[in-house]
Short mmCIF file of C-alpha atoms and ligand atoms in Angstrom, two decimals:
data_model
loop_
_atom_site.label_atom_id
_atom_site.label_comp_id
_atom_site.label_asym_id
_atom_site.label_seq_id
_atom_site.Cartn_x
_atom_site.Cartn_y
_atom_site.Cartn_z
CA UNK A 142 -6.00 20.10 39.14
CA UNK A 143 -4.70 16.89 40.04
CA UNK A 144 -2.44 14.72 37.60
CA UNK A 145 -3.91 11.48 36.52
CA UNK A 146 -1.37 8.32 36.59
CA UNK A 147 -1.26 6.59 32.99
CA UNK A 148 1.02 3.55 31.94
CA UNK A 149 3.87 4.61 29.90
CA UNK A 150 4.83 2.58 26.64
CA UNK A 151 8.46 1.99 28.05
CA UNK A 152 7.11 0.97 31.32
CA UNK A 153 6.68 3.23 34.41
CA UNK A 154 3.87 5.67 34.91
CA UNK A 155 3.23 9.12 33.41
CA UNK A 156 1.49 11.96 35.57
CA UNK A 157 -0.75 13.43 33.05
CA UNK A 158 -2.40 16.76 33.77
CA UNK A 159 -6.11 16.34 34.08
CA UNK A 160 -6.72 19.43 32.13
CA UNK A 161 -4.72 18.02 29.20
CA UNK A 162 -7.19 15.02 29.35
CA UNK A 163 -10.14 17.30 29.72
CA UNK A 164 -8.61 19.11 26.62
CA UNK A 165 -8.58 15.83 24.74
CA UNK A 166 -11.94 15.00 25.71
CA UNK A 167 -13.36 18.21 24.44
CA UNK A 168 -11.55 17.85 20.95
CA UNK A 169 -12.99 14.31 20.30
CA UNK A 170 -16.22 14.02 18.25
CA UNK A 171 -16.56 10.51 19.88
CA UNK A 172 -16.10 9.92 23.45
CA UNK A 173 -13.44 9.80 26.06
CA UNK A 174 -14.03 7.09 28.77
CA UNK A 175 -12.59 6.45 31.96
CA UNK A 176 -13.27 3.76 34.48
CA UNK A 177 -16.89 4.20 35.99
CA UNK A 178 -18.32 6.01 32.74
CA UNK A 179 -21.05 4.24 30.72
CA UNK A 180 -19.67 2.36 27.64
CA UNK A 181 -16.09 1.97 29.51
CA UNK A 182 -16.66 -1.85 30.33
CA UNK A 183 -18.19 -2.33 26.76
CA UNK A 184 -15.26 -0.95 25.21
CA UNK A 185 -12.67 -2.71 27.03
CA UNK A 186 -14.47 -6.39 26.76
CA UNK A 187 -13.07 -8.26 23.79
CA UNK A 188 -13.84 -11.70 22.28
CA UNK A 189 -11.56 -13.63 24.28
CA UNK A 190 -12.74 -13.56 27.88
CA UNK A 191 -9.27 -14.46 29.15
CA UNK A 192 -8.22 -10.94 28.67
CA UNK A 193 -9.59 -8.53 31.47
CA UNK A 194 -7.60 -5.31 31.19
CA UNK A 195 -8.47 -1.69 32.33
CA UNK A 196 -7.21 1.21 30.23
CA UNK A 197 -6.91 4.39 32.15
CA UNK A 198 -8.43 6.21 29.12
CA UNK A 199 -10.55 4.95 26.05
CA UNK A 200 -10.50 7.31 23.10
CA UNK A 201 -13.94 5.80 21.53
CA UNK A 202 -13.06 7.51 18.09
CA UNK A 203 -16.00 8.81 15.63
CA UNK A 204 -13.76 9.46 12.72
CA UNK A 205 -10.02 9.61 11.53
CA UNK A 206 -9.49 13.18 13.06
CA UNK A 207 -10.23 11.62 16.49
CA UNK A 208 -7.76 8.93 15.92
CA UNK A 209 -4.95 11.60 14.81
CA UNK A 210 -5.87 13.48 18.18
CA UNK A 211 -5.61 10.31 20.35
CA UNK A 212 -2.36 9.14 18.73
CA UNK A 213 -0.77 12.38 19.14
CA UNK A 214 -1.70 12.54 22.73
CA UNK A 215 -0.22 8.97 23.23
CA UNK A 216 2.70 10.26 21.53
CA UNK A 217 3.15 13.43 23.32
CA UNK A 218 2.89 11.84 26.68
CA UNK A 219 4.85 8.68 25.80
CA UNK A 220 1.65 6.47 26.87
CA UNK A 221 1.01 2.79 26.37
CA UNK A 222 -1.14 2.43 23.49
CA UNK A 223 -3.53 -0.34 22.46
CA UNK A 224 -5.79 -0.13 19.22
CA UNK A 225 -8.96 -1.94 19.03
CA UNK A 226 -10.49 -2.99 15.67
CA UNK A 227 -13.15 -5.65 15.97
CA UNK A 228 -11.69 -6.86 19.43
CA UNK A 229 -11.32 -10.36 18.04
CA UNK A 230 -7.50 -11.18 18.25
CA UNK A 231 -6.65 -14.06 20.51
CA UNK A 232 -3.76 -12.38 22.12
CA UNK A 233 -5.78 -9.39 23.38
CA UNK A 234 -3.68 -6.54 22.45
CA UNK A 235 -6.65 -4.54 21.60
CA UNK A 236 -6.63 -3.58 25.31
CA UNK A 237 -4.09 -2.51 27.69
CA UNK A 238 -3.71 -2.12 31.44
CA UNK A 239 -3.55 1.40 32.59
CA UNK A 240 -2.74 2.96 29.18
CA UNK A 241 -4.87 4.68 26.39
CA UNK A 242 -6.84 2.50 24.15
CA UNK A 243 -8.07 3.75 20.71
CA UNK A 244 -11.35 1.97 20.27
CA UNK A 245 -12.45 2.06 16.63
CA UNK A 246 -15.66 0.26 16.94
CA UNK A 247 -17.83 3.31 16.35
CA UNK A 248 -16.26 3.66 12.84
CA UNK A 249 -18.65 1.51 11.00
CA UNK A 250 -19.09 3.04 7.57
CA UNK A 251 -18.92 0.62 4.55
CA UNK A 252 -19.35 2.21 1.07
CA UNK A 253 -19.62 0.14 -1.92
CA UNK A 254 -19.05 1.29 -5.59
CA UNK A 255 -20.45 -1.49 -7.74
CA UNK A 256 -19.27 0.19 -10.93
CA UNK A 257 -15.65 0.11 -10.00
CA UNK A 258 -16.24 -2.97 -8.00
CA UNK A 259 -14.38 -1.33 -4.97
CA UNK A 260 -15.49 -0.82 -1.52
CA UNK A 261 -14.26 1.17 1.51
CA UNK A 262 -14.56 0.10 5.16
CA UNK A 263 -13.67 2.21 8.21
CA UNK A 264 -11.58 0.53 10.96
CA UNK A 265 -14.42 -0.60 13.10
CA UNK A 266 -16.30 -2.50 10.64
CA UNK A 267 -16.92 -6.24 11.23
CA UNK A 268 -16.87 -8.93 8.33
CA UNK A 269 -20.49 -9.35 8.84
CA UNK A 270 -21.06 -5.53 8.15
CA UNK A 271 -18.87 -5.67 4.97
CA UNK A 272 -20.10 -8.86 3.63
CA UNK A 273 -23.68 -7.38 3.93
CA UNK A 274 -22.69 -4.22 2.13
CA UNK A 275 -20.99 -5.92 -0.85
CA UNK A 276 -23.36 -9.03 -1.09
CA UNK A 277 -26.19 -6.42 -1.55
CA UNK A 278 -24.50 -6.08 -5.14
CA UNK A 279 -23.55 -9.63 -5.50
CA UNK A 280 -19.76 -8.83 -4.72
CA UNK A 281 -17.23 -9.92 -2.18
CA UNK A 282 -13.48 -9.72 -1.04
CA UNK A 283 -11.82 -12.66 0.64
CA UNK A 284 -12.45 -12.53 4.48
CA UNK A 285 -12.40 -14.89 7.37
CA UNK A 286 -15.03 -17.37 8.59
CA UNK A 287 -16.50 -15.61 11.49
CA UNK A 288 -18.84 -12.60 10.75
CA UNK A 289 -17.81 -10.77 14.02
CA UNK A 290 -14.18 -10.66 13.40
CA UNK A 291 -12.83 -6.93 12.70
CA UNK A 292 -11.85 -6.17 9.17
CA UNK A 293 -8.78 -4.07 10.49
CA UNK A 294 -6.96 -6.82 12.47
CA UNK A 295 -7.69 -9.43 10.10
CA UNK A 296 -6.66 -7.43 6.95
CA UNK A 297 -3.54 -6.06 8.75
CA UNK A 298 -2.28 -9.71 9.51
CA UNK A 299 -3.08 -11.11 5.86
CA UNK A 300 -6.54 -12.27 6.07
CA UNK A 301 -7.98 -15.62 4.48
CA UNK A 302 -10.88 -17.48 4.15
CA UNK A 303 -13.44 -19.28 1.74
CA UNK A 304 -12.45 -17.19 -1.17
CA UNK A 305 -8.95 -16.82 -0.75
CA UNK A 306 -7.89 -19.80 -2.78
CA UNK A 307 -9.56 -18.05 -5.75
CA UNK A 308 -9.02 -14.53 -5.10
CA UNK A 309 -6.04 -14.46 -2.62
CA UNK A 310 -5.45 -13.11 0.84
CA UNK A 311 -7.35 -10.16 2.01
CA UNK A 312 -4.18 -7.94 1.70
CA UNK A 313 -3.82 -9.13 -1.92
CA UNK A 314 -7.20 -7.40 -2.45
CA UNK A 315 -6.34 -4.29 -0.63
CA UNK A 316 -6.13 -1.22 -2.89
CA UNK A 317 -5.20 1.42 -0.58
CA UNK A 318 -5.60 2.60 3.05
CA UNK A 319 -5.65 5.63 5.16
CA UNK A 320 -3.15 5.46 7.74
CA UNK A 321 -2.39 7.64 10.95
CA UNK A 322 1.10 7.13 11.78
CA UNK A 323 2.90 7.63 14.88
CA UNK A 324 3.44 11.45 14.26
CA UNK A 325 -0.14 11.87 14.26
CA UNK A 326 -0.25 12.53 10.55
CA UNK A 327 -3.01 10.77 8.29
CA UNK A 328 -1.45 9.40 5.05
CA UNK A 329 -2.64 7.26 2.11
CA UNK A 330 -0.80 3.92 1.65
CA UNK A 331 -1.12 2.34 -1.95
CA UNK A 332 0.86 0.74 -4.91
CA UNK A 333 1.55 4.55 -5.79
CA UNK A 334 1.49 6.53 -2.41
CA UNK A 335 3.85 5.68 0.30
CA UNK A 336 4.60 2.28 -1.40
CA UNK A 337 6.72 0.98 1.59
CA UNK A 338 4.06 1.46 4.09
CA UNK A 339 1.63 -0.23 2.00
CA UNK A 340 4.03 -3.04 1.67
CA UNK A 341 4.15 -3.15 5.77
CA UNK A 342 0.53 -2.91 6.26
CA UNK A 343 -0.20 -5.90 4.03
CA UNK A 344 0.62 -8.25 6.81
CA UNK A 345 2.60 -6.24 9.18
CA UNK A 346 -0.31 -5.96 11.83
CA UNK A 347 -0.54 -2.80 13.61
CA UNK A 348 3.08 -2.22 13.83
CA UNK A 349 2.92 1.03 11.56
CA UNK A 350 0.10 3.05 12.24
CA UNK A 351 -3.85 2.98 12.76
CA UNK A 352 -5.70 2.22 9.67
CA UNK A 353 -8.97 4.61 9.62
CA UNK A 354 -10.03 3.07 6.31
CA UNK A 355 -9.31 0.26 3.85
CA UNK A 356 -10.14 0.27 0.14
CA UNK A 357 -10.83 -3.39 -1.24
CA UNK A 358 -11.14 -4.63 -4.84
CA UNK A 359 -14.31 -6.81 -5.11
CA UNK A 360 -15.27 -9.84 -7.33
CA UNK A 361 -18.53 -11.23 -8.10
CA UNK A 362 -19.55 -13.81 -5.81
CA UNK A 363 -22.89 -15.73 -5.41
CA UNK A 364 -25.25 -14.26 -4.02
CA UNK A 365 -25.63 -18.37 -3.84
CA UNK A 366 -22.80 -20.39 -3.39
CA UNK A 367 -22.43 -24.31 -2.97
CA UNK A 368 -21.36 -24.65 0.57
CA UNK A 369 -21.91 -26.42 3.84
CA UNK A 370 -20.64 -29.25 6.26
CA UNK A 371 -20.55 -32.93 6.12
CA UNK A 372 -20.10 -34.74 9.41
CA UNK A 373 -18.47 -38.19 9.77
CA UNK A 374 -17.88 -40.26 13.11
CA UNK A 375 -14.49 -39.80 14.64
CA UNK A 376 -14.14 -43.77 14.22
CA UNK A 377 -13.73 -43.01 10.61
CA UNK A 378 -11.25 -40.05 10.91
CA UNK A 379 -8.31 -41.96 9.59
CA UNK A 380 -9.87 -43.00 6.39
CA UNK A 381 -11.69 -39.50 6.02
CA UNK A 382 -8.62 -37.47 6.53
CA UNK A 383 -6.40 -39.29 4.21
CA UNK A 384 -9.11 -39.13 1.54
CA UNK A 385 -9.39 -35.38 2.33
CA UNK A 386 -5.55 -35.02 1.84
CA UNK A 387 -5.74 -36.64 -1.58
CA UNK A 388 -8.94 -34.63 -2.55
CA UNK A 389 -7.58 -31.34 -1.49
CA UNK A 390 -4.27 -32.08 -3.81
CA UNK A 391 -6.47 -32.08 -6.95
CA UNK A 392 -9.07 -29.29 -6.36
CA UNK A 393 -9.53 -26.12 -8.53
CA UNK A 394 -9.00 -22.74 -6.87
CA UNK A 395 -12.76 -22.26 -6.53
CA UNK A 396 -13.14 -25.17 -4.09
CA UNK A 397 -12.05 -24.89 -0.65
CA UNK A 398 -12.50 -27.47 2.17
CA UNK A 399 -11.70 -27.05 5.74
CA UNK A 400 -11.44 -29.92 8.28
CA UNK A 401 -12.53 -29.50 11.74
CA UNK A 402 -12.17 -32.33 14.65
CA UNK A 403 -14.34 -31.87 17.55
CA UNK A 404 -17.51 -33.11 19.54
CA UNK A 405 -20.52 -32.62 17.27
CA UNK A 406 -22.37 -29.62 18.11
CA UNK A 407 -26.44 -29.81 18.36
CA UNK A 408 -26.88 -29.09 14.44
CA UNK A 409 -30.26 -29.46 13.18
CA UNK A 410 -29.43 -31.89 10.49
CA UNK A 411 -27.70 -34.40 12.89
CA UNK A 412 -29.64 -37.07 14.67
CA UNK A 413 -29.80 -36.07 18.37
CA UNK A 414 -27.80 -39.13 19.53
CA UNK A 415 -24.95 -37.69 17.45
CA UNK A 416 -24.77 -34.63 19.41
CA UNK A 417 -21.71 -34.58 21.75
CA UNK A 418 -20.05 -37.35 19.92
CA UNK A 419 -16.29 -37.04 18.36
CA UNK A 420 -16.63 -36.29 14.75
CA UNK A 421 -14.81 -35.12 11.65
CA UNK A 422 -16.57 -32.16 10.04
CA UNK A 423 -15.55 -31.43 6.29
CA UNK A 424 -16.67 -27.85 5.62
CA UNK A 425 -16.90 -26.87 1.78
CA UNK A 426 -17.49 -23.68 -0.25
CA UNK A 427 -17.21 -23.53 -3.95
CA UNK A 428 -16.74 -19.85 -5.42
CA UNK A 429 -18.04 -20.54 -8.72
CA UNK A 430 -21.20 -21.88 -10.53
CA UNK A 431 -23.52 -24.02 -8.16
CA UNK A 432 -23.91 -26.83 -10.75
CA UNK A 433 -19.91 -27.29 -11.02
CA UNK A 434 -19.83 -27.20 -7.30
CA UNK A 435 -22.35 -29.89 -6.99
CA UNK A 436 -20.26 -32.12 -9.26
CA UNK A 437 -17.04 -31.23 -7.35
CA UNK A 438 -18.24 -31.88 -4.09
CA UNK A 439 -19.84 -35.07 -4.63
CA UNK A 440 -16.72 -37.29 -3.80
CA UNK A 441 -16.82 -36.00 -0.10
CA UNK A 442 -19.80 -38.13 0.56
CA UNK A 443 -17.75 -41.29 -0.40
CA UNK A 444 -15.19 -40.53 2.18
CA UNK A 445 -17.13 -42.56 4.97
CA UNK A 446 -20.49 -43.29 6.37
CA UNK A 447 -21.59 -39.59 7.13
CA UNK A 448 -23.80 -38.89 10.22
CA UNK A 449 -25.27 -36.13 8.20
CA UNK A 450 -24.47 -33.21 5.88
CA UNK A 451 -25.85 -29.91 5.12
CA UNK A 452 -24.03 -29.10 1.75
CA UNK A 453 -26.13 -27.13 -0.98
CA UNK A 454 -26.76 -23.72 -2.45
CA UNK A 455 -27.02 -21.03 0.11
CA UNK A 456 -26.43 -17.50 0.40
CA UNK A 457 -22.71 -16.73 0.77
CA UNK A 458 -23.40 -14.09 3.30
CA UNK A 459 -25.36 -16.70 5.28
CA UNK A 460 -22.21 -19.16 5.09
CA UNK A 461 -20.07 -16.30 6.41
CA UNK A 462 -21.75 -16.57 9.58
CA UNK A 463 -22.51 -20.35 9.59
CA UNK A 464 -19.64 -20.90 12.31
CA UNK A 465 -20.72 -17.98 14.56
CA UNK A 466 -22.68 -20.06 17.02
CA UNK A 467 -19.53 -21.98 17.71
CA UNK A 468 -17.37 -18.84 17.93
CA UNK A 469 -19.50 -16.69 20.28
CA UNK A 470 -17.68 -14.17 22.33
CA UNK A 471 -17.39 -14.55 26.15
CA UNK A 472 -15.65 -17.99 26.29
CA UNK A 473 -11.95 -18.24 27.50
CA UNK A 474 -9.87 -19.17 24.45
CA UNK A 475 -6.25 -20.28 24.07
CA UNK A 476 -4.99 -21.12 20.56
CA UNK A 477 -1.72 -22.58 19.16
CA UNK A 478 -0.81 -22.59 15.39
CA UNK A 479 1.35 -23.93 12.78
CA UNK A 480 1.74 -23.52 9.07
CA UNK A 481 2.02 -27.12 7.21
CA UNK A 482 3.26 -27.86 3.90
CA UNK A 483 1.44 -31.24 3.87
CA UNK A 484 -0.54 -33.65 5.89
CA UNK A 485 1.80 -36.53 6.76
CA UNK A 486 0.16 -39.63 8.06
CA UNK A 487 2.09 -38.88 11.30
CA UNK A 488 0.32 -35.51 11.63
CA UNK A 489 -2.95 -36.58 11.01
CA UNK A 490 -2.60 -39.55 13.52
CA UNK A 491 -1.44 -36.89 16.25
CA UNK A 492 -4.32 -34.33 15.40
CA UNK A 493 -6.80 -37.45 15.48
CA UNK A 494 -5.46 -38.49 18.61
CA UNK A 495 -5.64 -35.29 20.42
CA UNK A 496 -9.00 -34.51 19.12
CA UNK A 497 -10.11 -37.50 21.00
CA UNK A 498 -8.98 -36.33 24.47
CA UNK A 499 -10.37 -32.60 24.40
CA UNK A 500 -10.41 -31.04 27.84
CA UNK A 501 -13.92 -29.21 26.99
CA UNK A 502 -16.56 -29.85 24.35
CA UNK A 503 -15.98 -26.43 22.89
CA UNK A 504 -12.29 -27.19 21.91
CA UNK A 505 -11.42 -28.05 18.41
CA UNK A 506 -8.79 -28.64 15.81
CA UNK A 507 -9.17 -27.25 12.44
CA UNK A 508 -7.09 -27.54 9.19
CA UNK A 509 -7.54 -24.57 6.82
CA UNK A 510 -6.90 -25.12 3.20
CA UNK A 511 -4.53 -22.69 1.70
CA UNK A 512 -2.88 -22.54 -1.71
CA UNK A 513 -4.36 -21.54 -4.99
CA UNK A 514 -4.00 -17.83 -5.57
CA UNK A 515 -2.52 -17.11 -2.10
CA UNK A 516 0.60 -19.12 -3.35
CA UNK A 517 0.99 -17.28 -6.69
CA UNK A 518 2.29 -14.02 -4.88
CA UNK A 519 5.87 -13.74 -4.24
CA UNK A 520 6.78 -14.06 -0.66
CA UNK A 521 8.14 -10.55 -0.45
CA UNK A 522 5.31 -8.88 -2.32
CA UNK A 523 3.93 -8.13 0.82
CA UNK A 524 4.71 -8.17 4.56
CA UNK A 525 2.60 -11.51 4.76
CA UNK A 526 5.16 -13.92 3.98
CA UNK A 527 4.11 -17.64 4.25
CA UNK A 528 2.78 -18.10 0.64
CA UNK A 529 3.83 -21.68 0.42
CA UNK A 530 1.91 -23.18 3.27
CA UNK A 531 -0.92 -25.56 1.96
CA UNK A 532 -2.63 -25.75 5.40
CA UNK A 533 -2.82 -23.96 8.51
CA UNK A 534 -3.43 -26.01 11.56
CA UNK A 535 -5.15 -24.23 14.46
CA UNK A 536 -5.59 -25.62 17.75
CA UNK A 537 -8.49 -24.12 19.37
CA UNK A 538 -8.48 -24.49 23.10
CA UNK A 539 -11.77 -23.12 24.43
CA UNK A 540 -13.79 -23.48 27.80
CA UNK A 541 -16.07 -21.55 29.88
CA UNK A 542 -14.57 -20.70 33.16
CA UNK A 543 -11.04 -20.02 34.68
CA UNK A 544 -10.95 -23.35 36.45
CA UNK A 545 -10.57 -24.77 32.87
CA UNK A 546 -7.51 -22.56 32.13
CA UNK A 547 -4.56 -25.05 33.22
CA UNK A 548 -6.20 -28.16 31.45
CA UNK A 549 -7.31 -26.29 28.41
CA UNK A 550 -3.82 -24.47 27.80
CA UNK A 551 -1.93 -27.77 28.43
CA UNK A 552 -3.93 -29.74 25.86
CA UNK A 553 -3.40 -27.11 23.18
CA UNK A 554 0.26 -26.69 23.89
CA UNK A 555 0.90 -30.56 23.94
CA UNK A 556 -0.88 -30.81 20.44
CA UNK A 557 1.16 -27.90 19.18
CA UNK A 558 4.42 -29.40 20.43
CA UNK A 559 3.59 -32.97 19.08
CA UNK A 560 2.73 -31.37 15.80
CA UNK A 561 5.85 -29.06 15.62
CA UNK A 562 8.06 -31.64 13.80
CA UNK A 563 5.69 -31.92 10.92
CA UNK A 564 5.05 -28.21 10.69
CA UNK A 565 7.00 -25.42 8.58
CA UNK A 566 8.10 -23.22 11.65
CA UNK A 567 6.08 -20.40 10.11
CA UNK A 568 2.95 -19.05 11.68
CA UNK A 569 0.14 -16.76 10.60
CA UNK A 570 0.62 -13.70 12.78
CA UNK A 571 -3.18 -13.45 13.32
CA UNK A 572 -3.32 -16.74 15.23
CA UNK A 573 -0.56 -16.09 17.65
CA UNK A 574 -1.07 -15.66 21.42
CA UNK A 575 0.56 -12.90 23.47
CA UNK A 576 3.36 -15.13 24.87
CA UNK A 577 4.56 -15.98 21.38
CA UNK A 578 6.45 -12.81 20.80
CA UNK A 579 9.65 -14.91 20.02
CA UNK A 580 7.68 -16.36 16.95
CA UNK A 581 7.43 -12.98 15.62
CA UNK A 582 10.63 -13.13 13.23
CA UNK A 583 9.36 -16.67 12.31
CA UNK A 584 5.79 -15.28 11.29
CA UNK A 585 7.65 -12.91 8.82
CA UNK A 586 10.47 -14.94 7.83
CA UNK A 587 12.97 -13.18 5.37
CA UNK A 588 10.62 -10.02 5.33
CA UNK A 589 11.51 -9.47 8.98
CA UNK A 590 14.44 -7.50 8.34
CA UNK A 591 12.75 -5.16 5.95
CA UNK A 592 9.88 -4.63 8.61
CA UNK A 593 12.57 -3.55 11.23
CA UNK A 594 13.50 -0.83 8.67
CA UNK A 595 10.01 0.20 8.06
CA UNK A 596 9.43 0.37 12.09
CA UNK A 597 12.30 2.61 12.23
CA UNK A 598 11.01 4.91 9.69
CA UNK A 599 7.45 4.91 10.77
CA UNK A 600 7.63 4.31 14.35
CA UNK A 601 11.15 4.56 15.98
CA UNK A 602 9.80 5.04 19.58
CA UNK A 603 7.63 1.96 18.91
CA UNK A 604 4.51 3.65 19.87
CA UNK A 605 2.43 0.94 18.26
CA UNK A 606 3.99 -1.98 20.42
CA UNK A 607 0.99 -3.83 21.69
CA UNK A 608 0.80 -6.08 18.60
CA UNK A 609 2.96 -9.11 17.29
CA UNK A 610 5.63 -6.50 17.90
CA UNK A 611 8.39 -5.54 15.35
CA UNK A 612 10.94 -3.73 17.34
CA UNK A 613 12.90 -0.71 15.82
CA UNK A 614 15.73 -1.73 17.50
CA UNK A 615 15.71 -5.27 15.75
P1 LIG B 112 -8.51 -6.59 17.45
O1 LIG B 112 -8.33 -7.49 18.57
O2 LIG B 112 -9.25 -5.37 17.48
O3 LIG B 112 -7.02 -6.07 16.86
C1 LIG B 112 -6.02 -7.01 16.71
C2 LIG B 112 -4.88 -6.31 16.74
O4 LIG B 112 -4.92 -5.45 15.33
C3 LIG B 112 -4.82 -5.12 17.78
O5 LIG B 112 -4.19 -5.43 18.89
C4 LIG B 112 -4.00 -3.91 17.02
O6 LIG B 112 -2.55 -4.29 17.16
C5 LIG B 112 -4.23 -4.18 15.44
N1 LIG B 112 -5.20 -3.41 14.86
C6 LIG B 112 -6.72 -3.43 14.89
N2 LIG B 112 -7.23 -2.56 14.27
C7 LIG B 112 -6.26 -1.78 13.79
C8 LIG B 112 -6.43 -0.60 12.91
N3 LIG B 112 -7.49 0.07 12.51
N4 LIG B 112 -5.14 -0.12 12.58
C9 LIG B 112 -3.96 -0.58 13.17
N5 LIG B 112 -3.95 -1.47 13.91
C10 LIG B 112 -5.08 -2.14 14.23
N6 LIG B 112 -8.04 -14.80 10.55
C11 LIG B 112 -8.24 -15.32 9.24
O7 LIG B 112 -7.46 -14.64 8.43
N7 LIG B 112 -9.15 -15.91 8.73
C12 LIG B 112 -10.27 -16.45 9.60
O8 LIG B 112 -11.07 -17.25 9.26
C13 LIG B 112 -10.19 -16.12 11.03
N8 LIG B 112 -11.00 -16.63 11.74
C14 LIG B 112 -11.20 -16.10 13.04
C15 LIG B 112 -12.20 -16.64 13.97
C16 LIG B 112 -12.29 -16.13 15.28
C17 LIG B 112 -13.36 -16.57 16.24
C18 LIG B 112 -11.17 -15.39 15.67
C19 LIG B 112 -11.16 -14.84 17.26
C20 LIG B 112 -10.21 -14.87 14.86
C21 LIG B 112 -10.18 -15.47 13.48
N9 LIG B 112 -9.29 -14.93 12.78
C22 LIG B 112 -9.24 -15.31 11.30
C23 LIG B 112 -8.18 -14.02 13.28
C24 LIG B 112 -8.33 -12.53 12.95
O9 LIG B 112 -7.90 -12.28 11.86
C25 LIG B 112 -7.35 -11.93 14.10
O10 LIG B 112 -7.98 -12.18 15.33
C26 LIG B 112 -7.57 -10.33 13.93
O11 LIG B 112 -6.62 -9.73 14.58
C27 LIG B 112 -8.88 -10.01 14.21
O12 LIG B 112 -9.04 -8.56 13.89
P2 LIG B 112 -9.95 -7.58 14.96
O13 LIG B 112 -9.95 -6.20 14.58
O14 LIG B 112 -11.27 -8.21 15.30
O15 LIG B 112 -8.93 -7.67 16.34
#
């Protein structure tokens, strides 16, 4: 039987016996896909349309045993290995050219135990799947703001959203995880088992193994919360953003308000003539009693003459999907991100200035409010380090066709560069593009050294290299 050429992890090609691939195929409960097979293109297509890669083989895994077999196969042949959870990561490391891709998307089980207020989720679960399961019991854990994001990549990088100021980062709510390590073994990581690995996977991305199942602590949330957006004309942005700065400095942990500068989408509560105009959107969520949320949100209405608002009690699970229409898959996306301690006048002016010259109507600049419980954890308690950032600035370059690539990336980079003197130098690893490998050490700060040691222990050959990579060679 002929050999099949598959990309190796450390460059070059491996000639893999076709019989060995057939043997792997017969061992999997899921599918082994090759170019031309039904499902192959679906599995390799990820959220960011700028990424178009073709693995030689895709192990579409049905369970942890499949993952173990695929990892062992990749390790035995020295193959280039990519791991896909929800396929949302902007850098596109979920998929590789010519290597082996492990696709976890068929692994979608969510189990909720309302009594212990814990839930487990397999590696292919999306935020929407998880929130649906837990909110059926009036429970939730802090996750991100777009329901099609994968729970795996989000958690492994740290994870934050509307509930994080109250309950911490997603990793702060991780109780345990089942991890397939580079030797193909499946181990449990928790506060009492493989504690070093547990430290590393709470922020260290996919560097240390493939997580097949996550166990989370849940909290009573909703099912209705006070939430929604209020939209101001861009002409009032200077005043609105300065008031936003004052307001966010005084809010309790339950209240989270993010700011978004962009062209107005065709939201039903906005007059038609506003659609497409430059606006500032403040989006609020109060993770507590609705009446108290109503009281605390009232000052937002005095920030300017709003075009419109849609703030009120609504199902938490619905708000978790509220931004989905702006974040659909299939567009070309290029992001740049900074951590910020404060919103200085200069920084706000830069943001407002660049938001007025977006190269496509789909671009936006957002400021996520951090702090609260996130910042009460010690920076070395988990691999996720930047507990002191009060805001995350994300420049979302987004457009429809390849002819927008040059202008779109140039705009995002220019804003990023202009904002750099006002930023901490730290960055959230989940918002980094692929070309930003030189920022990995900055993303982990002083924790980076410990991560290198951990990588030496759990992945000395750097089998898990397609991520924001911690090189075991330091
Ligand atoms: P994937 O691309 O599948 O995975 C990302 C990487 O994680 C992979 O390359 C791999 O290295 C690793 N990986 C994935 N699954 C596993 C696994 N089971 N075991 C080991 N390694 C694995 N982040 C937030 O914190 N808050 C937000 O509100 C937020 N909003 C977002 C909105 C959008 C539209 C997008 C695109 C991203 C957002 N993010 C947010 C960032 C998000 O957390 C990252 O993109 C994250 O990596 C997505 O996880 P995924 O499983 O979908 O991605």
